[in-house]
Coordinates of C-alpha atoms and ligand atoms in Angstrom, one line a residue:
X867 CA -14.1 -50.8 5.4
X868 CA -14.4 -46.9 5.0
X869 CA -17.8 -46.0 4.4
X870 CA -18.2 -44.0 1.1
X871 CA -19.2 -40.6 3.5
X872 CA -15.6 -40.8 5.5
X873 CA -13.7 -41.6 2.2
X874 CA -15.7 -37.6 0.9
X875 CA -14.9 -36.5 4.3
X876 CA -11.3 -37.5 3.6
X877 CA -10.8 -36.0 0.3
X878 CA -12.5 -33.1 0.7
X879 CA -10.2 -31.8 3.7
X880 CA -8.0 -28.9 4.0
X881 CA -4.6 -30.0 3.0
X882 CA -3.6 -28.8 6.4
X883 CA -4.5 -29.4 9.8
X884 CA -4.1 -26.1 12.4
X885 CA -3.6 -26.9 15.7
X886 CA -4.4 -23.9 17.9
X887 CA -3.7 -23.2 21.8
X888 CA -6.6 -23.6 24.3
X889 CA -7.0 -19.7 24.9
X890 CA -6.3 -17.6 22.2
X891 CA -7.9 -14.6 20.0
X892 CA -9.1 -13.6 17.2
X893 CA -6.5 -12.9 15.1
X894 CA -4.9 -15.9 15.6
X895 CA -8.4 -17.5 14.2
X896 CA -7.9 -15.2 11.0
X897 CA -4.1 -16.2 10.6
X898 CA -5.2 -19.9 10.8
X899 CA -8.3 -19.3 8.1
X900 CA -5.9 -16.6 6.0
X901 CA -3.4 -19.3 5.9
X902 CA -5.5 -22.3 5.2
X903 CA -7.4 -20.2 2.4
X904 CA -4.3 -19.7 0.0
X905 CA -3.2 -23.2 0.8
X906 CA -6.3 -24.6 -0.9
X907 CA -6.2 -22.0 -4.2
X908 CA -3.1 -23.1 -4.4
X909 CA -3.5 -26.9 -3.8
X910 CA -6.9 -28.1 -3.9
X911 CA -8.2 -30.1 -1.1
X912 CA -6.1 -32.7 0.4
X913 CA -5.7 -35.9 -1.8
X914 CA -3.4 -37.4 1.0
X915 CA -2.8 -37.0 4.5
X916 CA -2.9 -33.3 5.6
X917 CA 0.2 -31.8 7.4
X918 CA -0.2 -30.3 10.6
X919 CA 0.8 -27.2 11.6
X920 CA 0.9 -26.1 15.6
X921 CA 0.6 -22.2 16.4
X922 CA 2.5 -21.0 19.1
X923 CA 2.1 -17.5 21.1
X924 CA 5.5 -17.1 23.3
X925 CA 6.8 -13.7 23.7
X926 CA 10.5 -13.4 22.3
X927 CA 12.1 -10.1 20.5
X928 CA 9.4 -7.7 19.1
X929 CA 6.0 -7.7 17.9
X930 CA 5.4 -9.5 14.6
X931 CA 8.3 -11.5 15.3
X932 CA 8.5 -15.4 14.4
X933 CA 9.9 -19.1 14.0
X934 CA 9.6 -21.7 12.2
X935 CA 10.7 -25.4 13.5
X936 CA 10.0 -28.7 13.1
X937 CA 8.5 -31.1 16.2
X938 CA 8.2 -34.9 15.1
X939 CA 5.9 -35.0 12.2
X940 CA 4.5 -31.2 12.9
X941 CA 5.6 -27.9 12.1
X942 CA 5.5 -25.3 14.4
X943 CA 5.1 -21.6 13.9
X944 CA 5.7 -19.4 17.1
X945 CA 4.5 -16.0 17.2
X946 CA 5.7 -12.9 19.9
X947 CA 2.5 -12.6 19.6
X948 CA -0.9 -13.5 17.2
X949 CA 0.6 -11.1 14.5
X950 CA 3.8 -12.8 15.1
X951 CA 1.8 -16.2 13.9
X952 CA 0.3 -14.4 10.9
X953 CA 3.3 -13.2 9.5
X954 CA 5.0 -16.9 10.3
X955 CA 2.2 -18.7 8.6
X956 CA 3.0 -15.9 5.4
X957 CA 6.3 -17.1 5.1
X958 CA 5.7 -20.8 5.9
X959 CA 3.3 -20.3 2.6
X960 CA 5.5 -18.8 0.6
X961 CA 8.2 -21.0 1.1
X962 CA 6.0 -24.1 0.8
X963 CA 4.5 -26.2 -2.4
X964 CA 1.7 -28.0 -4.0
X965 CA 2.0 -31.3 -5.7
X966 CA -1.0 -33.6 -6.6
X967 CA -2.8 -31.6 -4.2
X968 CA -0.7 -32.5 -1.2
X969 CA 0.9 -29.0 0.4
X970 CA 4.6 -29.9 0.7
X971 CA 6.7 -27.4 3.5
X972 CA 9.5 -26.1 2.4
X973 CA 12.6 -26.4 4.2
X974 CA 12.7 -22.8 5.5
X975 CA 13.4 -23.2 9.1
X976 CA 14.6 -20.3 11.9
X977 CA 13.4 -16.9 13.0
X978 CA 12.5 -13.3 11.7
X979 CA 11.9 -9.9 13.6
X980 CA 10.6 -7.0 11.7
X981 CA 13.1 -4.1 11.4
X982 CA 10.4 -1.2 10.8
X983 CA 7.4 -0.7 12.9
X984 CA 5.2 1.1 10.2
X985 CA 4.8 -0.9 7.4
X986 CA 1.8 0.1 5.9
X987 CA 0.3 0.9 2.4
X988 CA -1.7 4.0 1.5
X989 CA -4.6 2.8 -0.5
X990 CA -6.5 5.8 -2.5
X991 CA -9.9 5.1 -3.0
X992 CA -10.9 7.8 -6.4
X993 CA -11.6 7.8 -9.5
X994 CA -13.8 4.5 -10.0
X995 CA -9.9 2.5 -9.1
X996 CA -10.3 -0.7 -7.8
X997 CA -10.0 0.1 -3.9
X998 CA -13.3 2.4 -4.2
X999 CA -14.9 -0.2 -6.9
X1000 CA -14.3 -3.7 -5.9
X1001 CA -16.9 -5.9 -3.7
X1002 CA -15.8 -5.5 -0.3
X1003 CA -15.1 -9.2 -0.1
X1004 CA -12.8 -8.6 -2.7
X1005 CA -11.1 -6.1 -1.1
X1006 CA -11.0 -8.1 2.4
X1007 CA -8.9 -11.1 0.4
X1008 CA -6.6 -8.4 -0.8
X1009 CA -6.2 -6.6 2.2
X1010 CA -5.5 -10.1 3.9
X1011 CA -3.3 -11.1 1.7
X1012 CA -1.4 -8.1 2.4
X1013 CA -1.3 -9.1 5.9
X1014 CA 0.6 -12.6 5.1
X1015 CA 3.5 -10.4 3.7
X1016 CA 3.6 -8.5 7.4
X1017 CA 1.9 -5.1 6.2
X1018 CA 0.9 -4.0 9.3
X1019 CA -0.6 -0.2 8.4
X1020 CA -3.2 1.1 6.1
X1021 CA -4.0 4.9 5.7
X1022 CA -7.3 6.0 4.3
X1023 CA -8.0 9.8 2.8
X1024 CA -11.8 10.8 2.7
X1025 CA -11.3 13.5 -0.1
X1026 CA -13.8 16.4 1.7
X1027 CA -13.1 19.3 -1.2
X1028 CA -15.4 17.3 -3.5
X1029 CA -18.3 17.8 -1.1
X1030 CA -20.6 20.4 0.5
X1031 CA -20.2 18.7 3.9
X1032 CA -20.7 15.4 6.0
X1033 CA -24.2 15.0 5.1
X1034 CA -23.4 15.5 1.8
X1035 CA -25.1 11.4 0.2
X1036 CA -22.0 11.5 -1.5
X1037 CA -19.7 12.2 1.1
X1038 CA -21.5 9.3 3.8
X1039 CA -21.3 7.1 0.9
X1040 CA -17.4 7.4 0.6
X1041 CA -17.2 7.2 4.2
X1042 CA -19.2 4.0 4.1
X1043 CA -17.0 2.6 2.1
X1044 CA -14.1 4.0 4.0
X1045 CA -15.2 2.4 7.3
X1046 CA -15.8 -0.9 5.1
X1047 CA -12.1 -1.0 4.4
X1048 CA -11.1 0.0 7.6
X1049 CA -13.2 -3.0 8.8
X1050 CA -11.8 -5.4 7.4
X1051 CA -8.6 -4.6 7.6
X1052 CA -8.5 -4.1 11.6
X1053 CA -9.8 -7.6 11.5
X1054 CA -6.3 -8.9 9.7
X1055 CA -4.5 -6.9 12.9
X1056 CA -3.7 -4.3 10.6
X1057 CA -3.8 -0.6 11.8
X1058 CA -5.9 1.8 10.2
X1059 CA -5.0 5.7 9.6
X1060 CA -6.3 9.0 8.3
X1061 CA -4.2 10.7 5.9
X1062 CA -5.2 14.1 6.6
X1063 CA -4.4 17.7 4.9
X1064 CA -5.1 19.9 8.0
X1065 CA -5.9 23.4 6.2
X1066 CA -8.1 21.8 3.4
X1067 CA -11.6 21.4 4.0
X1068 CA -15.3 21.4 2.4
X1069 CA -16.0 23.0 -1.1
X1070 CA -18.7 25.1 0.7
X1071 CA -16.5 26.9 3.6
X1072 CA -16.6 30.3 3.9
X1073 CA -14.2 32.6 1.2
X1074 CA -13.2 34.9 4.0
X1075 CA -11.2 32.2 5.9
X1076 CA -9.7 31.2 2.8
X1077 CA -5.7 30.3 2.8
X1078 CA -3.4 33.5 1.8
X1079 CA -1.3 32.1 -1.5
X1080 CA 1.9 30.4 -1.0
X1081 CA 5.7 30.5 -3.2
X1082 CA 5.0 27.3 -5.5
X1083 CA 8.0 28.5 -7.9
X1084 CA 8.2 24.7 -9.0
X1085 CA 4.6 24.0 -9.6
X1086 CA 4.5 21.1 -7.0
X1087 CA 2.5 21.7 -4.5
X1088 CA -1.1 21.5 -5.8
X1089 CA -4.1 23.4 -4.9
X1090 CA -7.6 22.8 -5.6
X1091 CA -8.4 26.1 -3.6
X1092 CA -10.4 25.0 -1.0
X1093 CA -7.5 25.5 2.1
X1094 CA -7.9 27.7 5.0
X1095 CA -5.5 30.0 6.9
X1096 CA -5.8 28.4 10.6
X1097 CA -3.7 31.7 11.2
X1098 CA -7.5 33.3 11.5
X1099 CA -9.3 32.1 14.6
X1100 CA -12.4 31.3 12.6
X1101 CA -10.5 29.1 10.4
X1102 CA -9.0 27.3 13.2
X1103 CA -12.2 26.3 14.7
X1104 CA -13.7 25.5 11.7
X1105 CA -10.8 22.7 11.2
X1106 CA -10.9 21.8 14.4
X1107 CA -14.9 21.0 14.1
X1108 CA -14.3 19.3 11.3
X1109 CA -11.8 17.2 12.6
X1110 CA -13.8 16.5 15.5
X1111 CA -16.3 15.2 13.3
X1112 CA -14.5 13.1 11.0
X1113 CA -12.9 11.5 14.2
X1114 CA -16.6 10.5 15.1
X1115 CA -17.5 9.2 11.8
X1116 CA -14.4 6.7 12.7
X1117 CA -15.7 5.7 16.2
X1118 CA -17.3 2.4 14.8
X1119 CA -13.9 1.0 13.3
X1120 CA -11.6 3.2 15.6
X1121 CA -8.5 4.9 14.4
X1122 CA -4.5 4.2 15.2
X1123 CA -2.8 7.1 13.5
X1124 CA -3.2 10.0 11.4
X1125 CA -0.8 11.2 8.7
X1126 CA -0.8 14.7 8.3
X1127 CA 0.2 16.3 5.1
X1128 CA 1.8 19.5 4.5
X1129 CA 1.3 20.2 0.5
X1130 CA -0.7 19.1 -2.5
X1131 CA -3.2 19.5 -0.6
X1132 CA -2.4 22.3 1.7
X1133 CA -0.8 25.5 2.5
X1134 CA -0.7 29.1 3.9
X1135 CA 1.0 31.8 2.9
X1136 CA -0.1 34.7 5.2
X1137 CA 2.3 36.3 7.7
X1138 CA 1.8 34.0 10.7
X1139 CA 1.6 30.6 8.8
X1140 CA 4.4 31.0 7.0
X1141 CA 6.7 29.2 6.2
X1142 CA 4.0 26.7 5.9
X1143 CA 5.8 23.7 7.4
X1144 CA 7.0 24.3 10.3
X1145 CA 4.4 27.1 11.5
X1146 CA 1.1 27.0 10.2
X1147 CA 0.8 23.4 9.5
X1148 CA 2.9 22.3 12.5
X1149 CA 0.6 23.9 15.0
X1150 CA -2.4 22.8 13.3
X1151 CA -1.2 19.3 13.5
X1152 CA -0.6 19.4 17.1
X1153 CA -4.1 21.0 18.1
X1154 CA -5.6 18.0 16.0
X1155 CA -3.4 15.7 17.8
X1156 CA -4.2 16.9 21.2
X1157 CA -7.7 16.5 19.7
X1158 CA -7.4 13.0 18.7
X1159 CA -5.8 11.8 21.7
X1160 CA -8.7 12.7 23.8
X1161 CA -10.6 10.3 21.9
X1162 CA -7.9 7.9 21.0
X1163 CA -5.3 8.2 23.3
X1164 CA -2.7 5.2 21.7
X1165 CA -3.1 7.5 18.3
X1166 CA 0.4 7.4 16.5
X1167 CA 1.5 10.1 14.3
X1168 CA 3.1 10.8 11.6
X1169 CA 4.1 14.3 10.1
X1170 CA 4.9 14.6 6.5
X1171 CA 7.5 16.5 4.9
X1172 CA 6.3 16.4 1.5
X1173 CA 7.8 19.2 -0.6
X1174 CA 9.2 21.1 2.4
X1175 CA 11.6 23.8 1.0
X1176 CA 10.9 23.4 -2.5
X1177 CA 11.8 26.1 -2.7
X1178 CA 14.3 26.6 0.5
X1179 CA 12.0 28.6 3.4
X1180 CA 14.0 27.0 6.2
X1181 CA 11.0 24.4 6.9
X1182 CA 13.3 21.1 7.6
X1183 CA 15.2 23.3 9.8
X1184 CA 12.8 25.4 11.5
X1185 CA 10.7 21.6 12.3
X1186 CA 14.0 20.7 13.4
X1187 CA 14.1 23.4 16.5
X1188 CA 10.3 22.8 17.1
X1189 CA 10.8 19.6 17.9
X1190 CA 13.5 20.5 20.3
X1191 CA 11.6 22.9 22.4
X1192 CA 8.4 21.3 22.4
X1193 CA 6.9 17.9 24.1
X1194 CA 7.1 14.8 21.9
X1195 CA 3.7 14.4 20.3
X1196 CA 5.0 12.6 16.9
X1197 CA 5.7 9.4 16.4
X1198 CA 7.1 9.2 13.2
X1199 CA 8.2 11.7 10.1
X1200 CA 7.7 11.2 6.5
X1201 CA 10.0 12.4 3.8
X1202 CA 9.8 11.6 0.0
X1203 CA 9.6 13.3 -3.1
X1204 CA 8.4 13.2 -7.0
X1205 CA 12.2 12.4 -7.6
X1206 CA 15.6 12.4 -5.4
X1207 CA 14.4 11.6 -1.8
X1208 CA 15.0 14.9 0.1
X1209 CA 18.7 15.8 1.4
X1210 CA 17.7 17.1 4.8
X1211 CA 16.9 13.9 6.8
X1212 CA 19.5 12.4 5.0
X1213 CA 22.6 14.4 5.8
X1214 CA 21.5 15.9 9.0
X1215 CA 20.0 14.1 12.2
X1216 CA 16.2 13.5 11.1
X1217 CA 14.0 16.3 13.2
X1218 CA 13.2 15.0 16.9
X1219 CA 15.6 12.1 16.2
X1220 CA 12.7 10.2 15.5
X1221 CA 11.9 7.2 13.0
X1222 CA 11.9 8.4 9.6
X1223 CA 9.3 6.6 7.0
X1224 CA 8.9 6.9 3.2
X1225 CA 6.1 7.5 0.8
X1226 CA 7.3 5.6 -2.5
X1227 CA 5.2 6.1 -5.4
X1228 CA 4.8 2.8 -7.2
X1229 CA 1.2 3.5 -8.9
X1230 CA 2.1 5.8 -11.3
X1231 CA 6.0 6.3 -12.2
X1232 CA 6.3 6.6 -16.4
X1233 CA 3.5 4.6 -17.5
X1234 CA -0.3 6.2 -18.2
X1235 CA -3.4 5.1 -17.6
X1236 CA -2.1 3.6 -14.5
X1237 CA -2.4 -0.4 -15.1
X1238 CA -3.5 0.5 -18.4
X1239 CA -1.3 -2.2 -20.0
X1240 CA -1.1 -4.7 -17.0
X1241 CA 0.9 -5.1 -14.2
X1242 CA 3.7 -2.2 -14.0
X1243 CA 7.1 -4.0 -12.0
X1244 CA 9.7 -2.2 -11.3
X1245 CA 12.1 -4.4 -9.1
X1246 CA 15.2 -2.7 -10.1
X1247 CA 13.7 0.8 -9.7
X1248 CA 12.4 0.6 -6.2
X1249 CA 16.2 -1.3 -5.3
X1250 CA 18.0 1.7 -6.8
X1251 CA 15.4 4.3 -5.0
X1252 CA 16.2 2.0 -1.7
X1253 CA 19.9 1.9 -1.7
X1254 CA 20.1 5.9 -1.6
X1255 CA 18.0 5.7 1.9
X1256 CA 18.0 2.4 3.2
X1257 CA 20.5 3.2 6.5
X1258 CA 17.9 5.3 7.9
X1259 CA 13.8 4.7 6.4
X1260 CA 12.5 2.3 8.8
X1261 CA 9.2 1.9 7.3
X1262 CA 6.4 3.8 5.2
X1263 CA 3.3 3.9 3.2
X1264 CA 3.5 3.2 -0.6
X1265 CA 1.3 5.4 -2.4
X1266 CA -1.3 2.8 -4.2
X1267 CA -3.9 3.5 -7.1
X1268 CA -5.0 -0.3 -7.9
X1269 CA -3.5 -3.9 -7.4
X1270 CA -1.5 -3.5 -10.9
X1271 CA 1.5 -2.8 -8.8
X1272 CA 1.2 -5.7 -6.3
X1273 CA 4.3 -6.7 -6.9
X1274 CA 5.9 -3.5 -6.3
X1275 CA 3.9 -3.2 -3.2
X1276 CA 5.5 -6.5 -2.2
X1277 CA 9.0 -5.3 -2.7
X1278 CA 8.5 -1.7 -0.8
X1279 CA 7.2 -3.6 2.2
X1280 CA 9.6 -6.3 2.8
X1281 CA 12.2 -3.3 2.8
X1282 CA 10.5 -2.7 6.1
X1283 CA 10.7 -5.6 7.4
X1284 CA 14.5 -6.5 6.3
X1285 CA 16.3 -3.2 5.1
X1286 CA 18.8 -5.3 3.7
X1287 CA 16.7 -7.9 2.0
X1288 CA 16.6 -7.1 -1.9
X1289 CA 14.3 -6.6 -4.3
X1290 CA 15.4 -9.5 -6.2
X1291 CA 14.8 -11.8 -3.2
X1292 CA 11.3 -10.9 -2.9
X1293 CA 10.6 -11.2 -6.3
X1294 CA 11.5 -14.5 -6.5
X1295 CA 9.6 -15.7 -3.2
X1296 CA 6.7 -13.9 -5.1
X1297 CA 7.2 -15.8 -8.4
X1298 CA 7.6 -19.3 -6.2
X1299 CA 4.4 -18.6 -4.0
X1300 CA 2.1 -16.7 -6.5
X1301 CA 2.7 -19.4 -9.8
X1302 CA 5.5 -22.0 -8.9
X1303 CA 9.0 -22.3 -8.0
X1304 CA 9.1 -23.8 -11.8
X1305 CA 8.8 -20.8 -13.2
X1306 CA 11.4 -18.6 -11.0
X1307 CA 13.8 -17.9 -13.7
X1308 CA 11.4 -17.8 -16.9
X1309 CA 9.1 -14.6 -15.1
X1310 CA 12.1 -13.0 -13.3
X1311 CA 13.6 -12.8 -17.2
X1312 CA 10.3 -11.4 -18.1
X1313 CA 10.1 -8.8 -15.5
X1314 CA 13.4 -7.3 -16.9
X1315 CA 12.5 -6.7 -19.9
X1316 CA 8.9 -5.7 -19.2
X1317 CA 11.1 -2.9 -16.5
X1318 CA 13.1 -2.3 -19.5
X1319 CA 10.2 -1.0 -21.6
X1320 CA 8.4 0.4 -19.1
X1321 CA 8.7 4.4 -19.4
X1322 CA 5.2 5.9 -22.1
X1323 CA 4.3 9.0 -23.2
X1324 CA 1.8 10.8 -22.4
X1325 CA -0.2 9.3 -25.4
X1326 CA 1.3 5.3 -24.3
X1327 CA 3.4 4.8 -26.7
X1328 CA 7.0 3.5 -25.4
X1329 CA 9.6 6.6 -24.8
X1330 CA 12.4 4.6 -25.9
X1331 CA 12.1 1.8 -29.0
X1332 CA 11.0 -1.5 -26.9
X1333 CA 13.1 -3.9 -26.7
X1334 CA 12.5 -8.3 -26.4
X1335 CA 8.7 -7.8 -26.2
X1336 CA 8.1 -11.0 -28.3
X1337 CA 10.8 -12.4 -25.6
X1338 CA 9.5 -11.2 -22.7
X1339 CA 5.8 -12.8 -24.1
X1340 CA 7.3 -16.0 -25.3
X1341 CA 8.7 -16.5 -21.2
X1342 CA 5.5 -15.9 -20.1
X1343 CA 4.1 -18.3 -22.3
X1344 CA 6.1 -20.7 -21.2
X1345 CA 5.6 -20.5 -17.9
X1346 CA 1.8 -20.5 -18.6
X1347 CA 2.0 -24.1 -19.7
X1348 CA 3.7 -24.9 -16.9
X1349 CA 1.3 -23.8 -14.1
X1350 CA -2.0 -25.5 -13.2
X1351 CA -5.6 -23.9 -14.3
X1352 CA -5.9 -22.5 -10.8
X1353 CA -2.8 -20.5 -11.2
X1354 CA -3.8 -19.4 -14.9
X1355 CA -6.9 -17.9 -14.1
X1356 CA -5.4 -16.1 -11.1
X1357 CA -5.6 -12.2 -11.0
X1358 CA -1.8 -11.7 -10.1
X1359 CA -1.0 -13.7 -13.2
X1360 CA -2.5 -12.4 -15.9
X1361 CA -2.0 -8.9 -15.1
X1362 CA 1.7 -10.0 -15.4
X1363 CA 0.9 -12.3 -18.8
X1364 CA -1.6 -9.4 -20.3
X1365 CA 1.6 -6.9 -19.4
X1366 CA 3.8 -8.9 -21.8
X1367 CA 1.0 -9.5 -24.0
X1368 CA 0.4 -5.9 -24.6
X1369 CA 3.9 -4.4 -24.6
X1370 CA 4.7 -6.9 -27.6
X1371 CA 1.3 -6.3 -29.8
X1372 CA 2.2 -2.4 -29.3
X1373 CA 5.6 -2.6 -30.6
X1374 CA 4.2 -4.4 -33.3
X1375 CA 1.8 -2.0 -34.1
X1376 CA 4.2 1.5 -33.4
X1377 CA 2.7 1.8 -30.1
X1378 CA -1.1 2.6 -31.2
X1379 CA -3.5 0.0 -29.8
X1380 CA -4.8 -2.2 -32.3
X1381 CA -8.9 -3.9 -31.6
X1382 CA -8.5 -6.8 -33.3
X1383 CA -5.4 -7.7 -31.0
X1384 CA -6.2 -5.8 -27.8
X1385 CA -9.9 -5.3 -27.4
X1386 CA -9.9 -8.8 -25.5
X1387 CA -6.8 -7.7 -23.4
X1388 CA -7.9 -4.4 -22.2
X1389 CA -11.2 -5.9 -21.6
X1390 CA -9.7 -8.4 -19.6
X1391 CA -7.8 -5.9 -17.1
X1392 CA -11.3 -3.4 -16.3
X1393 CA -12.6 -7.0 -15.5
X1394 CA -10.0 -7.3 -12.9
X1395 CA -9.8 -4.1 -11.6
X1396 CA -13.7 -3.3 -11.5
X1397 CA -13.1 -0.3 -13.8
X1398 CA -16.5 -0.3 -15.8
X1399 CA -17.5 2.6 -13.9
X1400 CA -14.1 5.2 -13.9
X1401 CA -14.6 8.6 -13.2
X1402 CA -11.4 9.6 -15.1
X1403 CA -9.5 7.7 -17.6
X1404 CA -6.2 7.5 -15.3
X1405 CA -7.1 4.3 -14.0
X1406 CA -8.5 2.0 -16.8
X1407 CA -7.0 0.8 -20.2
X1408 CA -7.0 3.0 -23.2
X1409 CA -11.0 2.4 -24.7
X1410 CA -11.6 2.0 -28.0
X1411 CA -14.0 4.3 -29.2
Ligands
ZN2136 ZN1 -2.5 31.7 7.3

């Protein structure tokens, strides 16, 4: 007879059982708890017999590569290597079920390889958003959760023009923070990086080494005036120490690659750094490299292109012949821009002939506040944007303000890992993991339409006349009923179910918030994205005041 102690033992197990090989490390222990974590939010603890699963580590075609098979009554995921394991156990979850609490694998069976080796997110971390507000705990679920989908890169900014210096409270208090992140994402194997502007630097730094103005005909390239001209020999050193500095500030967590970026912040326009691009910011870029690589010598990195020759100055070109002449120190370059994706890398050979990554912006396309009014998808957008460059991007780092746009996160990444996959696809094995495979068709229907009315004005109201709100809500509530309370209450759900919510009580209402109908609603989403405490109102839901 079972004792009554077993039988609680017994029903209060994991509804899977890990098997692990005798000598392994510590990511392969955080794939195995990452893994086991979303398997219970999602099913409960085991009401039958748990399913084993057996992690492999056996070398095959590149990192982060893996297989699923099935072994007698096991499953086995094999790993090239522990990161290999953790992205198998992502897909072996997303392709899996719950019913009655017992995890059911899905028949997904074969291998994967990641096409792109940078496939990272940039998470900024201003303005009260939820990456510089939410418990780190919070943020360390996230950021695993992340890892489960393959991201395998996170850059980090620490915005130095707000302070005085690096004793600045304020400024040891972001960087607090910033190591936090960095922290916890390191332990999910993900890579950590600096997105740096080179030339801007501290409020407090002296006017006379200030940056000579630069052509901005087209009002793109941003400037809070606090750049210098690393033309000027003070200047240089003055980066430099800086640099140094911020580099040591980093030795607790370690760093694995810097972005540099060129504009908005950034710029010179004095005789000897200009054209910006592919003088000034070049060299400055490689001292700081050289820099970097004596404390970090694996340091990747990646140069930015953003807004090179807007207007023409000859800087793709000019980067071009650099790279020609000089020793390899960059791993990667990064083109994008506010609209079309530049022409240059495109048509021509990409500078160096090396891996070219994007910087999508996802965050903040057409709709203000940002996540103001839920979750903003944009499947078909992000496809469209794909097509024009998906023979040669290989990877990149999504611009993200808040987890509103997880979804489109989602989609941008697994572009890095399958070029050819499709936004659709992903979206679905979103859907099926996040809520149910029951409600595949009903949300995907949704998401149309909620793309469909996306676009605001400045003020929120919808740009065009909205179309099938009360459809797009009456999907969504139909797929409510159909998912269990865990699911419900779930984050990524009701920022989609708020979203339809929302869009249909504005059209009701000519686009003006009403506070009988959304008070609750907008309350709702600063709850979720720990927005009590904004600096700005770009990040939080219109307020009623
Ligand atoms: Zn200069």
């Amino acid at each position: 007879m079972t004792s009554p102690a077993i039988l609680l033992a017994l029903t209060l197990a994991p509804p899977v059982q890990i098997l692990k090989p005798a000598h392994h490390g510590p990511l392969l222990d955080k794939a195995a708890a990452i893994f086991t974590r979303r398997v219970e939010a999602r099913c409960g603890p085991a009401t039958s017999k748990p399913v084993t699963i057996d992690l492999r580590v056996q070398p095959s075609s590149a990192s982060g590569a893996y297989t699923i098979s099935t072994h007698g009554a096991a499953l086995r995921v094999t790993g090239h290597d522990e990161a290999g394991v953790l992205y198998g156990l992502g897909k072996l979850f997303r392709t899996s079920s719950c019913s009655d609490g017992a995890f059911r694998p899905g028949s997904w069976r074969g291998s994967s390889a990641p096409a792109g080796t940078l496939r990272g997110v940039y998470l900024a971390s201003h303005f009260g958003n939820f990456y510089e507000a939410a418990p780190i705990s919070e943020l360390e679920t996230y950021v695993e959760d992340l890892a489960l989908w393959g991201v395998n890169a996170i850059g980090f900014a620490f915005p130095n023009w707000q302070y005085d210096s690096y004793d600045d409270p304020a400024a040891q208090a972001n960087l607090t923070r910033l190591r936090a992140m960095m922290a916890v994402a390191r332990a999910s194997g993900i890579r950590v990086g600096a997105m740096v502007a080179p030339n801007q630097v501290f409020r407090t730094a002296p006017p006379e080494l200030r940056a000579k103005p630069y052509p901005d005909d087209w009002g793109r390239r941003g400037n809070l005036g606090t750049n210098l001209c690393p033309s000027l020999p003070a200047a240089r050193q003055y980066i430099l120490d800086a640099w140094a500095r911020l580099l040591d500030e980093y030795k607790a967590t370690g760093l694995d690659f810097v972005v540099y970026w060129p504009y908005d912040e950034g710029g010179c326009g004095c005789s000897q750094c200009w054209p910006w691009g592919s003088r000034g910011f070049y060299r400055i870029s490689r001292d700081m490299t050289e820099l970097a690589r004596r404390r970090y010598p694996q340091l990747q990195t990646v140069l930015s292109t953003w807004m090179f020759d807007t207007p023409p100055a000859g800087e793709w070109r000019e980067l071009s012949d650099n790279l020609e002449k000089d020793a390899p120190w960059i791993s990667y370059i990064m083109a994008d821009a506010h609209e079309d994706f530049p022409r240059y890398p495109l048509d021509q050979d990409v500078p160096g002939r090396l891996p070219l990554v994007n910087f999508p912006e996802i965050s903040m396309w057409g709709m203000s506040p940002w996540g103001g009014y839920g979750a903003n998808p944009l499947p078909a957008r992000l496809q469209m944007l794909w097509d024009q460059v998906k023979t040669k991007v290989r990877g990149g780092l999504p611009y993200s303000e808040g987890i509103y746009e997880d979804l489109n996160k989602i989609i941008a990444t697994q572009f890095y890992w399958d070029p050819n996959t499709t936004a659709a696809a992903t979206l679905r094995e979103y859907i099926a993991s996040e809520f149910s495979p029951a409600v595949v068709t009903e949300v995907t229907q949704a998401i149309a339409i909620l793309e469909a009315n996306h676009a605001r004005r400045g003020n929120g109201s919808f740009k065009s006349p909205p179309h099938d709100t009360a459809k797009a809500r009456a999907l969504m509530e139909s797929a409510n009923a159909k998912l269990s309370p865990q699911i419900q209450t779930a984050w990524r759900w009701r920022i989609l179910y708020l979203r339809a919510l929302i869009d249909d009580e504005l059209a009701k209402s000519g686009g003006i918030p009403q506070r009988a109908t959304l008070a609750e609603p907008f309350a709702e989403l600063i709850r979720i994205y720990h927005a009590e405490h904004v600096h700005t109102n770009r990040v939080a839901p219109p307020a009623f005041r």
